[in-house]
Amino acid sequence: ETGVTQSPTHLIKTRGQQVTLRCSSQSGHNTVSWYQQALGQGPQFIFQYYREEENGRGNFPPRFSGLQFPNYSSELNVNALELDDSALYLCASSFWYSTDTQYFGPGTRLTVL
Amino acid sequence: AQSVTQLGSHVSVSEGALVLLRCNYSSSVPPYLFWYVQYPNQGLQLLLKYTTGATLVKGINGFEAEFKKSETSFHLTKPSAHMSDAAEYFCAALANTGNQFYFGTGTSLTVIP
């Protein structure tokens, strides 16, 4: 059984660019949540995907968008990058009926210059 | 909305001493409560969680936490600190009807040999 994996590990972009981050769920998990963890802060909920649809969103602007694929893997897309988007982006997977038990990936460190 | 407060962004203890990390939540309805640990350059690992039932919850690596509704607290303890406990610890809350985790800002634990 493989855990949650994320790619890439690190990424450097410039302000105004677009970025796509990827997440593969733990085997069998059908729900994926994305979090942004700024330096020195706790993770903040961006959104959750279930059955390929967004199922709940935190306080993030529309330039943060996502996708979930039939195999339950997921992408986080961020358009028009801003300096404040620099953070560790974490994804977590779970079963729909057990979202209180989420398994986190190692994260993608995004730096916006 | 939920909020989670962790008192003390940095805690230092001697090896073998008691570890106490504080967490308070703000909610009219007690949420599900969690403690996660994060080692450098890694994702979050679940230490323990409280959903319902017994208010003293035991987790991995000798950690435990007690849910106190009257104090809206969920403090994490470990009787004897080990060098390997040095990490960042996050308290989190999940509304029992929701899917959005709310994390505290974290407590960095240093263990002094």
Coordinates of N, CA and C in Angstrom, one line a residue:
Chain A
E1 N 0.9 -1.2 0.0 CA 0.0 0.0 0.0 C 0.9 1.2 0.0
T2 N 0.7 2.1 -1.0 CA 1.5 3.3 -1.1 C 0.8 4.4 -0.3
G3 N 1.7 5.3 0.2 CA 1.1 6.5 0.9 C 0.8 7.6 -0.1
V4 N 0.5 8.8 0.4 CA 0.2 9.9 -0.4 C 1.5 10.5 -1.0
T5 N 1.6 10.7 -2.2 CA 2.8 11.3 -2.9 C 2.4 12.6 -3.5
Q6 N 3.4 13.5 -3.6 CA 3.2 14.8 -4.2 C 4.4 15.1 -5.1
S7 N 4.1 15.8 -6.2 CA 5.2 16.2 -7.0 C 4.9 17.6 -7.6
P8 N 5.9 18.4 -7.9 CA 7.3 18.1 -7.5 C 7.6 18.4 -6.0
T9 N 8.8 18.1 -5.6 CA 9.2 18.4 -4.2 C 9.4 19.9 -4.0
H10 N 10.1 20.5 -4.9 CA 10.3 21.9 -4.8 C 10.0 22.6 -6.1
L11 N 9.7 23.8 -6.1 CA 9.4 24.6 -7.3 C 9.6 26.0 -7.1
I12 N 10.3 26.7 -8.1 CA 10.5 28.1 -8.1 C 9.8 28.7 -9.3
K13 N 9.0 29.7 -9.0 CA 8.3 30.5 -10.0 C 8.5 31.9 -9.8
T14 N 8.1 32.7 -10.8 CA 8.1 34.2 -10.7 C 6.7 34.7 -10.6
R15 N 6.6 35.9 -10.1 CA 5.3 36.5 -9.9 C 4.5 36.6 -11.2
G16 N 3.3 36.2 -11.2 CA 2.5 36.3 -12.4 C 2.4 35.0 -13.2
Q17 N 3.3 34.1 -12.9 CA 3.2 32.8 -13.6 C 2.1 31.9 -13.0
Q18 N 1.9 30.8 -13.7 CA 1.0 29.8 -13.2 C 1.7 28.5 -12.8
V19 N 1.1 27.7 -11.9 CA 1.8 26.5 -11.4 C 0.8 25.4 -11.2
T20 N 1.2 24.2 -11.4 CA 0.4 23.0 -11.2 C 1.1 22.1 -10.3
L21 N 0.5 21.7 -9.2 CA 1.0 20.8 -8.2 C 0.2 19.5 -8.3
R22 N 0.8 18.4 -8.1 CA 0.1 17.1 -8.2 C 0.2 16.2 -7.0
C23 N -0.9 15.4 -6.8 CA -1.0 14.6 -5.6 C -1.6 13.3 -6.0
S24 N -1.0 12.2 -5.5 CA -1.6 10.9 -5.7 C -2.1 10.4 -4.3
S25 N -3.3 10.0 -4.3 CA -3.9 9.6 -3.0 C -3.4 8.2 -2.6
Q26 N -3.5 8.0 -1.3 CA -3.3 6.7 -0.7 C -4.3 5.7 -1.4
S27 N -3.8 4.5 -1.6 CA -4.6 3.5 -2.3 C -6.0 3.4 -1.7
G28 N -7.0 3.6 -2.6 CA -8.4 3.4 -2.2 C -9.1 4.7 -1.7
H29 N -8.3 5.7 -1.4 CA -8.9 6.9 -0.8 C -9.6 7.7 -2.0
N30 N -10.8 8.1 -1.8 CA -11.5 8.8 -2.8 C -11.7 10.3 -2.6
T31 N -11.1 10.8 -1.5 CA -11.3 12.3 -1.2 C -9.9 12.9 -1.0
V32 N -9.7 14.0 -1.6 CA -8.4 14.7 -1.5 C -8.7 16.2 -1.0
S33 N -7.9 16.6 0.0 CA -7.9 17.9 0.5 C -6.6 18.6 0.2
W34 N -6.6 19.9 0.0 CA -5.4 20.6 -0.2 C -5.2 21.7 0.8
Y35 N -4.0 21.9 1.3 CA -3.7 22.9 2.3 C -2.5 23.7 1.9
Q36 N -2.5 25.0 2.4 CA -1.4 25.9 2.2 C -0.8 26.1 3.6
Q37 N 0.5 25.9 3.7 CA 1.2 26.1 5.0 C 2.3 27.1 4.8
A38 N 2.0 28.4 5.1 CA 3.1 29.4 5.0 C 4.1 29.2 6.1
L39 N 5.3 29.8 5.9 CA 6.4 29.6 6.9 C 6.0 30.0 8.3
G40 N 6.1 29.1 9.2 CA 5.8 29.5 10.6 C 4.3 29.5 11.0
Q41 N 3.5 28.9 10.1 CA 2.1 28.9 10.3 C 1.6 27.5 10.2
G42 N 0.3 27.3 10.7 CA -0.3 26.0 10.5 C -0.9 25.9 9.1
P43 N -1.2 24.7 8.7 CA -1.9 24.6 7.4 C -3.2 25.2 7.3
Q44 N -3.5 25.8 6.2 CA -4.9 26.4 6.0 C -5.6 25.6 4.8
F45 N -6.8 25.3 5.1 CA -7.6 24.5 4.1 C -7.9 25.4 2.9
I46 N -7.5 24.8 1.7 CA -7.8 25.4 0.4 C -9.1 24.9 -0.1
F47 N -9.2 23.6 -0.4 CA -10.4 23.0 -0.8 C -10.3 21.5 -0.7
Q48 N -11.5 20.8 -1.0 CA -11.5 19.4 -0.9 C -12.2 18.9 -2.2
Y49 N -11.8 17.8 -2.7 CA -12.4 17.2 -3.9 C -12.9 15.8 -3.6
Y50 N -14.1 15.5 -4.1 CA -14.7 14.2 -4.0 C -15.5 13.9 -5.2
R51 N -15.4 12.8 -5.8 CA -16.1 12.4 -7.0 C -15.8 13.5 -8.1
E52 N -14.6 13.9 -8.2 CA -14.1 14.9 -9.2 C -14.8 16.2 -9.1
E53 N -15.4 16.5 -8.0 CA -16.0 17.9 -7.8 C -15.5 18.5 -6.5
E54 N -15.5 19.8 -6.5 CA -15.1 20.5 -5.3 C -16.2 20.4 -4.3
N55 N -15.7 20.0 -3.1 CA -16.7 19.7 -2.0 C -16.2 20.5 -0.8
G56 N -16.3 21.8 -0.8 CA -15.9 22.6 0.3 C -14.6 23.4 -0.1
R57 N -14.6 24.7 0.3 CA -13.5 25.6 0.0 C -13.2 26.5 1.2
G58 N -12.0 26.7 1.4 CA -11.6 27.7 2.4 C -11.5 29.1 1.9
N59 N -10.9 30.0 2.6 CA -10.9 31.4 2.2 C -9.8 31.7 1.2
F60 N -9.9 31.1 0.0 CA -8.9 31.3 -1.0 C -9.5 31.9 -2.3
P61 N -8.8 32.7 -3.0 CA -9.5 33.3 -4.2 C -9.6 32.3 -5.4
P62 N -10.4 32.7 -6.4 CA -10.7 31.7 -7.5 C -9.4 31.4 -8.3
R63 N -8.3 32.1 -8.2 CA -7.1 31.8 -8.9 C -6.5 30.5 -8.4
F64 N -7.0 30.0 -7.3 CA -6.7 28.7 -6.8 C -7.8 27.7 -7.2
S65 N -7.4 26.8 -8.1 CA -8.4 25.8 -8.6 C -7.8 24.4 -8.5
G66 N -8.7 23.5 -8.7 CA -8.2 22.1 -8.6 C -8.9 21.2 -9.6
L67 N -8.4 20.0 -9.6 CA -9.0 18.9 -10.4 C -8.8 17.6 -9.6
Q68 N -9.8 16.7 -9.8 CA -9.6 15.4 -9.3 C -9.9 14.4 -10.5
F69 N -9.1 13.4 -10.6 CA -9.2 12.5 -11.8 C -9.9 11.2 -11.3
P70 N -10.4 10.4 -12.3 CA -11.1 9.2 -12.0 C -10.3 8.2 -11.1
N71 N -9.0 8.3 -11.2 CA -8.2 7.5 -10.3 C -7.9 8.1 -8.9
Y72 N -8.6 9.2 -8.6 CA -8.6 9.9 -7.4 C -7.4 10.8 -7.2
S73 N -6.4 10.8 -8.1 CA -5.3 11.7 -8.0 C -5.9 13.1 -8.2
S74 N -5.0 14.1 -7.9 CA -5.5 15.5 -7.9 C -4.5 16.5 -8.3
E75 N -4.9 17.6 -8.8 CA -4.0 18.7 -9.1 C -4.5 20.0 -8.4
L76 N -3.5 20.8 -8.0 CA -3.8 22.1 -7.5 C -3.2 23.1 -8.5
N77 N -4.0 24.0 -9.1 CA -3.5 25.0 -10.0 C -3.6 26.4 -9.3
V78 N -2.6 27.2 -9.5 CA -2.6 28.5 -9.0 C -2.2 29.4 -10.1
N79 N -3.1 30.4 -10.5 CA -2.8 31.3 -11.5 C -2.3 32.7 -11.0
A80 N -1.7 33.4 -11.8 CA -1.2 34.8 -11.4 C -0.5 34.8 -10.1
L81 N 0.5 34.0 -10.0 CA 1.2 33.8 -8.7 C 1.6 35.2 -8.1
E82 N 1.5 35.2 -6.7 CA 1.9 36.4 -6.0 C 3.0 35.9 -5.0
L83 N 3.7 36.9 -4.5 CA 4.8 36.5 -3.6 C 4.3 35.8 -2.3
D84 N 3.1 36.2 -1.9 CA 2.5 35.5 -0.7 C 2.1 34.1 -0.9
D85 N 2.1 33.7 -2.2 CA 1.8 32.3 -2.4 C 2.9 31.3 -2.1
S86 N 4.1 31.9 -1.8 CA 5.2 31.1 -1.4 C 4.8 30.3 -0.1
A87 N 4.9 29.0 -0.1 CA 4.4 28.2 1.0 C 4.7 26.7 0.7
L88 N 4.4 25.9 1.7 CA 4.4 24.4 1.5 C 3.0 24.1 1.2
Y89 N 2.7 23.4 0.1 CA 1.4 22.9 -0.2 C 1.3 21.4 0.1
L90 N 0.3 21.1 0.9 CA 0.1 19.8 1.4 C -1.2 19.2 0.8
C91 N -1.2 18.0 0.4 CA -2.4 17.3 0.1 C -2.6 16.2 1.1
A92 N -3.9 15.9 1.3 CA -4.2 14.8 2.2 C -5.4 14.0 1.6
S93 N -5.3 12.7 1.8 CA -6.4 11.9 1.2 C -7.1 11.1 2.3
S94 N -8.3 10.7 2.0 CA -9.1 10.0 3.0 C -10.2 9.3 2.3
F95 N -10.9 8.4 3.0 CA -12.2 7.9 2.5 C -13.3 8.9 2.8
W96 N -14.3 9.0 1.9 CA -15.3 9.9 2.0 C -16.0 9.8 3.4
Y97 N -16.2 8.6 3.8 CA -17.0 8.4 5.0 C -16.1 8.6 6.3
S98 N -14.9 8.9 6.1 CA -14.0 9.0 7.2 C -13.0 10.2 7.0
T99 N -13.5 11.4 6.8 CA -12.6 12.5 6.5 C -11.9 13.0 7.8
D100 N -12.3 12.4 8.9 CA -11.6 12.8 10.1 C -10.2 12.1 10.2
T101 N -10.0 11.1 9.3 CA -8.7 10.4 9.2 C -8.1 10.7 7.9
Q102 N -7.2 11.7 7.9 CA -6.6 12.1 6.6 C -5.1 11.8 6.7
Y103 N -4.6 11.4 5.6 CA -3.2 11.0 5.5 C -2.5 12.1 4.6
F104 N -1.5 12.7 5.1 CA -0.8 13.8 4.4 C 0.4 13.3 3.6
G105 N 0.5 14.0 2.5 CA 1.7 13.8 1.7 C 2.9 14.7 2.3
P106 N 4.1 14.6 1.7 CA 5.2 15.3 2.2 C 5.2 16.8 1.8
G107 N 4.4 17.1 0.8 CA 4.2 18.5 0.4 C 5.1 18.9 -0.7
T108 N 4.7 20.0 -1.3 CA 5.5 20.7 -2.4 C 5.9 22.1 -1.9
R109 N 7.1 22.4 -1.9 CA 7.6 23.7 -1.4 C 7.6 24.6 -2.7
L110 N 6.7 25.6 -2.7 CA 6.7 26.6 -3.8 C 7.3 27.9 -3.3
T111 N 8.2 28.4 -4.1 CA 8.8 29.7 -3.9 C 8.5 30.6 -5.1
V112 N 7.9 31.8 -4.8 CA 7.6 32.7 -5.8 C 8.5 33.9 -5.7
L113 N 9.2 34.2 -6.7 CA 10.2 35.3 -6.7 C 9.7 36.5 -7.4
Chain B
A1 N -17.3 29.7 12.7 CA -16.1 29.0 12.3 C -15.3 28.6 13.5
Q2 N -14.6 27.5 13.3 CA -13.7 27.1 14.4 C -12.5 27.9 14.5
S3 N -11.8 28.0 15.6 CA -10.5 28.5 15.7 C -9.7 27.7 16.7
V4 N -8.5 27.5 16.5 CA -7.6 26.7 17.4 C -6.4 27.6 17.8
T5 N -6.2 27.6 19.1 CA -5.1 28.4 19.7 C -4.1 27.5 20.4
Q6 N -2.9 27.6 20.0 CA -1.8 26.9 20.7 C -1.0 27.9 21.5
L7 N -0.9 27.7 22.7 CA -0.2 28.6 23.6 C 1.3 28.2 23.6
G8 N 2.1 29.2 23.2 CA 3.6 28.9 23.2 C 4.0 28.4 21.9
S9 N 4.7 29.2 21.1 CA 5.1 28.8 19.8 C 6.4 28.0 19.9
H10 N 7.1 28.1 21.0 CA 8.3 27.3 21.3 C 8.3 26.8 22.7
V11 N 8.6 25.5 22.8 CA 8.6 24.9 24.1 C 9.9 24.1 24.2
S12 N 10.7 24.2 25.3 CA 11.9 23.5 25.5 C 11.8 22.6 26.7
V13 N 12.2 21.4 26.6 CA 12.2 20.5 27.8 C 13.5 19.7 27.8
S14 N 13.8 19.3 29.0 CA 15.0 18.4 29.1 C 14.6 17.0 28.8
E15 N 15.5 16.2 28.2 CA 15.3 14.8 28.0 C 14.8 14.1 29.3
G16 N 13.7 13.4 29.2 CA 13.2 12.7 30.3 C 12.2 13.5 31.1
A17 N 12.0 14.8 30.8 CA 11.0 15.6 31.5 C 9.7 15.5 30.8
L18 N 8.7 16.0 31.6 CA 7.3 16.0 31.1 C 7.2 17.0 29.9
V19 N 6.4 16.5 28.9 CA 6.1 17.4 27.8 C 4.6 17.8 27.9
L20 N 4.4 19.1 27.8 CA 3.0 19.6 27.9 C 2.9 20.7 26.8
L21 N 2.0 20.4 25.8 CA 1.8 21.4 24.7 C 0.3 21.7 24.8
R22 N 0.0 23.0 24.8 CA -1.4 23.5 25.1 C -2.1 23.8 23.8
C23 N -3.4 23.5 23.9 CA -4.3 23.7 22.7 C -5.7 24.0 23.3
N24 N -6.3 25.1 22.8 CA -7.6 25.5 23.1 C -8.4 25.7 21.8
Y25 N -9.7 25.3 21.8 CA -10.5 25.5 20.6 C -11.6 26.5 21.0
S26 N -12.2 27.0 19.9 CA -13.3 28.0 20.1 C -14.4 27.5 19.2
S27 N -15.4 27.0 19.9 CA -16.6 26.5 19.2 C -17.7 26.2 20.2
S28 N -18.9 26.5 19.8 CA -20.0 26.3 20.7 C -20.4 24.8 20.8
V29 N -20.0 24.1 19.7 CA -20.2 22.7 19.7 C -18.9 22.0 19.6
P30 N -18.5 21.2 20.6 CA -17.2 20.5 20.6 C -16.9 19.8 19.3
P31 N -15.8 20.2 18.7 CA -15.5 19.6 17.4 C -14.7 18.3 17.7
Y32 N -14.3 17.6 16.6 CA -13.3 16.6 16.7 C -12.0 17.3 16.8
L33 N -11.1 16.7 17.6 CA -9.8 17.3 17.9 C -8.6 16.4 17.6
F34 N -7.6 17.0 17.1 CA -6.4 16.2 16.6 C -5.1 16.9 17.1
W35 N -4.1 16.0 17.2 CA -2.7 16.5 17.3 C -1.9 15.8 16.1
Y36 N -1.2 16.7 15.4 CA -0.3 16.2 14.4 C 1.1 16.6 14.7
V37 N 2.1 15.8 14.2 CA 3.5 16.1 14.4 C 4.1 16.3 13.0
Q38 N 5.0 17.2 12.8 CA 5.6 17.5 11.5 C 7.1 17.6 11.8
Y39 N 7.9 16.7 11.2 CA 9.3 16.7 11.2 C 9.8 17.5 10.0
P40 N 11.0 18.1 10.1 CA 11.5 18.9 9.0 C 11.4 18.3 7.6
N41 N 10.9 19.1 6.7 CA 10.7 18.7 5.3 C 9.8 17.4 5.1
Q42 N 8.9 17.3 6.0 CA 8.0 16.2 5.9 C 6.5 16.7 6.1
G43 N 5.6 15.8 5.7 CA 4.2 16.2 5.9 C 3.8 15.9 7.3
L44 N 2.5 16.0 7.6 CA 1.9 15.8 8.9 C 1.6 14.4 9.2
Q45 N 1.9 14.0 10.4 CA 1.6 12.6 10.9 C 0.7 12.7 12.1
L46 N -0.4 12.0 12.0 CA -1.4 12.0 13.1 C -0.8 11.3 14.3
L47 N -0.9 12.1 15.5 CA -0.5 11.5 16.7 C -1.7 10.8 17.5
L48 N -2.8 11.6 17.5 CA -4.0 11.1 18.2 C -5.1 12.0 17.8
K49 N -6.3 11.4 18.1 CA -7.5 12.2 17.8 C -8.6 11.9 18.8
Y50 N -9.5 12.9 19.0 CA -10.7 12.7 19.9 C -11.9 13.0 19.0
T51 N -12.8 12.0 19.0 CA -14.0 12.2 18.3 C -15.2 12.1 19.3
T52 N -15.4 11.0 19.9 CA -16.4 10.8 20.9 C -15.9 9.8 21.9
G53 N -16.6 9.7 23.0 CA -16.2 8.6 24.0 C -15.2 9.1 25.0
A54 N -14.3 8.3 25.4 CA -13.4 8.5 26.5 C -12.6 9.8 26.2
T55 N -12.5 10.7 27.2 CA -11.9 12.0 27.0 C -10.4 12.0 27.0
L56 N -9.8 10.9 27.6 CA -8.4 10.7 27.6 C -8.0 9.8 26.4
V57 N -7.2 10.4 25.5 CA -6.9 9.7 24.3 C -5.4 9.4 24.2
K58 N -5.1 8.1 23.9 CA -3.7 7.7 23.8 C -3.4 7.6 22.4
G59 N -2.1 8.1 22.1 CA -1.7 8.1 20.7 C -0.4 7.3 20.5
I60 N 0.3 7.6 19.4 CA 1.5 7.0 19.2 C 2.7 7.6 19.9
N61 N 3.8 6.9 20.0 CA 5.0 7.4 20.6 C 4.8 7.8 22.1
G62 N 3.9 7.3 22.8 CA 3.7 7.6 24.2 C 3.0 8.9 24.5
F63 N 2.4 9.6 23.5 CA 1.7 10.8 23.7 C 0.2 10.5 24.1
E64 N -0.4 11.4 24.8 CA -1.8 11.3 25.1 C -2.3 12.7 25.3
A65 N -3.6 12.9 25.2 CA -4.3 14.2 25.3 C -5.6 14.0 26.0
E66 N -6.0 15.0 26.7 CA -7.3 15.0 27.4 C -8.2 16.1 26.9
F67 N -9.4 15.7 26.5 CA -10.4 16.6 26.1 C -11.2 17.1 27.3
K68 N -11.1 18.4 27.5 CA -11.9 19.0 28.6 C -12.8 20.0 28.1
K69 N -14.1 19.6 28.0 CA -15.1 20.5 27.5 C -15.3 21.8 28.2
S70 N -15.2 21.7 29.6 CA -15.4 22.9 30.4 C -14.3 23.9 30.2
E71 N -13.1 23.5 29.8 CA -12.0 24.4 29.6 C -11.8 24.6 28.1
T72 N -12.6 24.0 27.2 CA -12.4 24.0 25.8 C -10.9 23.8 25.4
S73 N -10.3 22.7 26.0 CA -8.9 22.4 25.8 C -8.7 21.0 25.4
F74 N -7.5 20.8 24.8 CA -7.1 19.5 24.3 C -5.6 19.5 24.4
H75 N -5.0 19.5 25.6 CA -3.6 19.6 25.8 C -2.9 18.2 25.5
L76 N -1.7 18.3 24.9 CA -1.0 17.1 24.6 C 0.1 16.9 25.7
T77 N 0.3 15.7 26.1 CA 1.3 15.4 27.1 C 2.1 14.1 26.8
K78 N 3.3 14.1 27.3 CA 4.1 12.8 27.3 C 4.9 12.8 28.6
P79 N 4.9 11.8 29.3 CA 5.6 11.8 30.6 C 7.1 12.0 30.6
S80 N 7.7 11.5 29.5 CA 9.2 11.6 29.5 C 9.6 11.9 28.1
A81 N 10.2 13.0 27.9 CA 10.6 13.5 26.5 C 11.8 12.7 26.0
H82 N 11.8 12.4 24.8 CA 12.9 11.8 24.1 C 13.4 12.7 23.0
M83 N 14.7 12.6 22.7 CA 15.3 13.4 21.7 C 14.6 13.4 20.4
S84 N 14.0 12.2 20.1 CA 13.3 12.1 18.8 C 12.0 12.8 18.8
D85 N 11.5 13.3 19.9 CA 10.3 14.1 20.0 C 10.4 15.5 19.4
A86 N 11.6 15.9 19.2 CA 11.8 17.3 18.7 C 11.2 17.5 17.4
A87 N 10.3 18.3 17.2 CA 9.5 18.5 16.0 C 8.5 19.7 16.2
E88 N 7.7 19.9 15.2 CA 6.7 20.9 15.2 C 5.3 20.1 15.5
Y89 N 4.5 20.6 16.4 CA 3.3 20.0 16.7 C 2.1 20.9 16.4
F90 N 1.1 20.4 15.8 CA -0.1 21.1 15.4 C -1.3 20.5 16.0
C91 N -2.1 21.4 16.6 CA -3.4 21.0 17.1 C -4.4 21.4 16.0
A92 N -5.4 20.6 15.8 CA -6.4 20.9 14.7 C -7.8 20.5 15.2
A93 N -8.8 21.2 14.6 CA -10.2 20.9 14.9 C -11.0 20.7 13.6
L94 N -11.9 19.8 13.7 CA -12.8 19.5 12.6 C -14.2 19.5 13.1
A95 N -15.1 20.3 12.6 CA -16.5 20.3 13.0 C -17.0 18.9 12.6
N96 N -17.8 18.4 13.6 CA -18.3 17.0 13.3 C -19.3 16.9 12.2
T97 N -19.7 18.1 11.6 CA -20.6 18.0 10.5 C -19.9 18.6 9.2
G98 N -18.6 18.8 9.4 CA -17.9 19.5 8.3 C -16.7 18.7 7.7
N99 N -16.0 19.3 6.8 CA -14.9 18.6 6.2 C -13.6 19.5 6.2
Q100 N -13.7 20.6 6.9 CA -12.6 21.5 6.9 C -11.8 21.5 8.2
F101 N -10.6 21.2 8.1 CA -9.7 21.2 9.3 C -9.3 22.6 9.6
Y102 N -9.2 23.0 10.9 CA -8.7 24.2 11.3 C -7.5 23.9 12.2
F103 N -6.3 24.4 11.8 CA -5.1 24.2 12.5 C -4.7 25.3 13.3
G104 N -4.0 25.0 14.4 CA -3.3 26.1 15.2 C -2.0 26.5 14.5
T105 N -1.3 27.4 15.1 CA -0.1 27.9 14.4 C 1.1 27.1 14.7
G106 N 0.9 26.1 15.6 CA 2.0 25.2 15.8 C 2.9 25.5 17.0
T107 N 3.5 24.5 17.6 CA 4.4 24.6 18.7 C 5.7 23.8 18.4
S108 N 6.8 24.5 18.4 CA 8.1 23.9 18.1 C 8.6 23.3 19.4
L109 N 8.8 22.0 19.5 CA 9.3 21.4 20.7 C 10.8 21.1 20.5
T110 N 11.6 21.6 21.4 CA 13.0 21.3 21.5 C 13.3 20.4 22.7
V111 N 14.1 19.4 22.5 CA 14.4 18.5 23.7 C 15.9 18.7 23.9
I112 N 16.2 19.1 25.1 CA 17.6 19.4 25.5 C 18.2 18.1 26.2
P113 N 19.4 17.7 25.7 CA 20.0 16.5 26.2 C 20.5 16.7 27.6

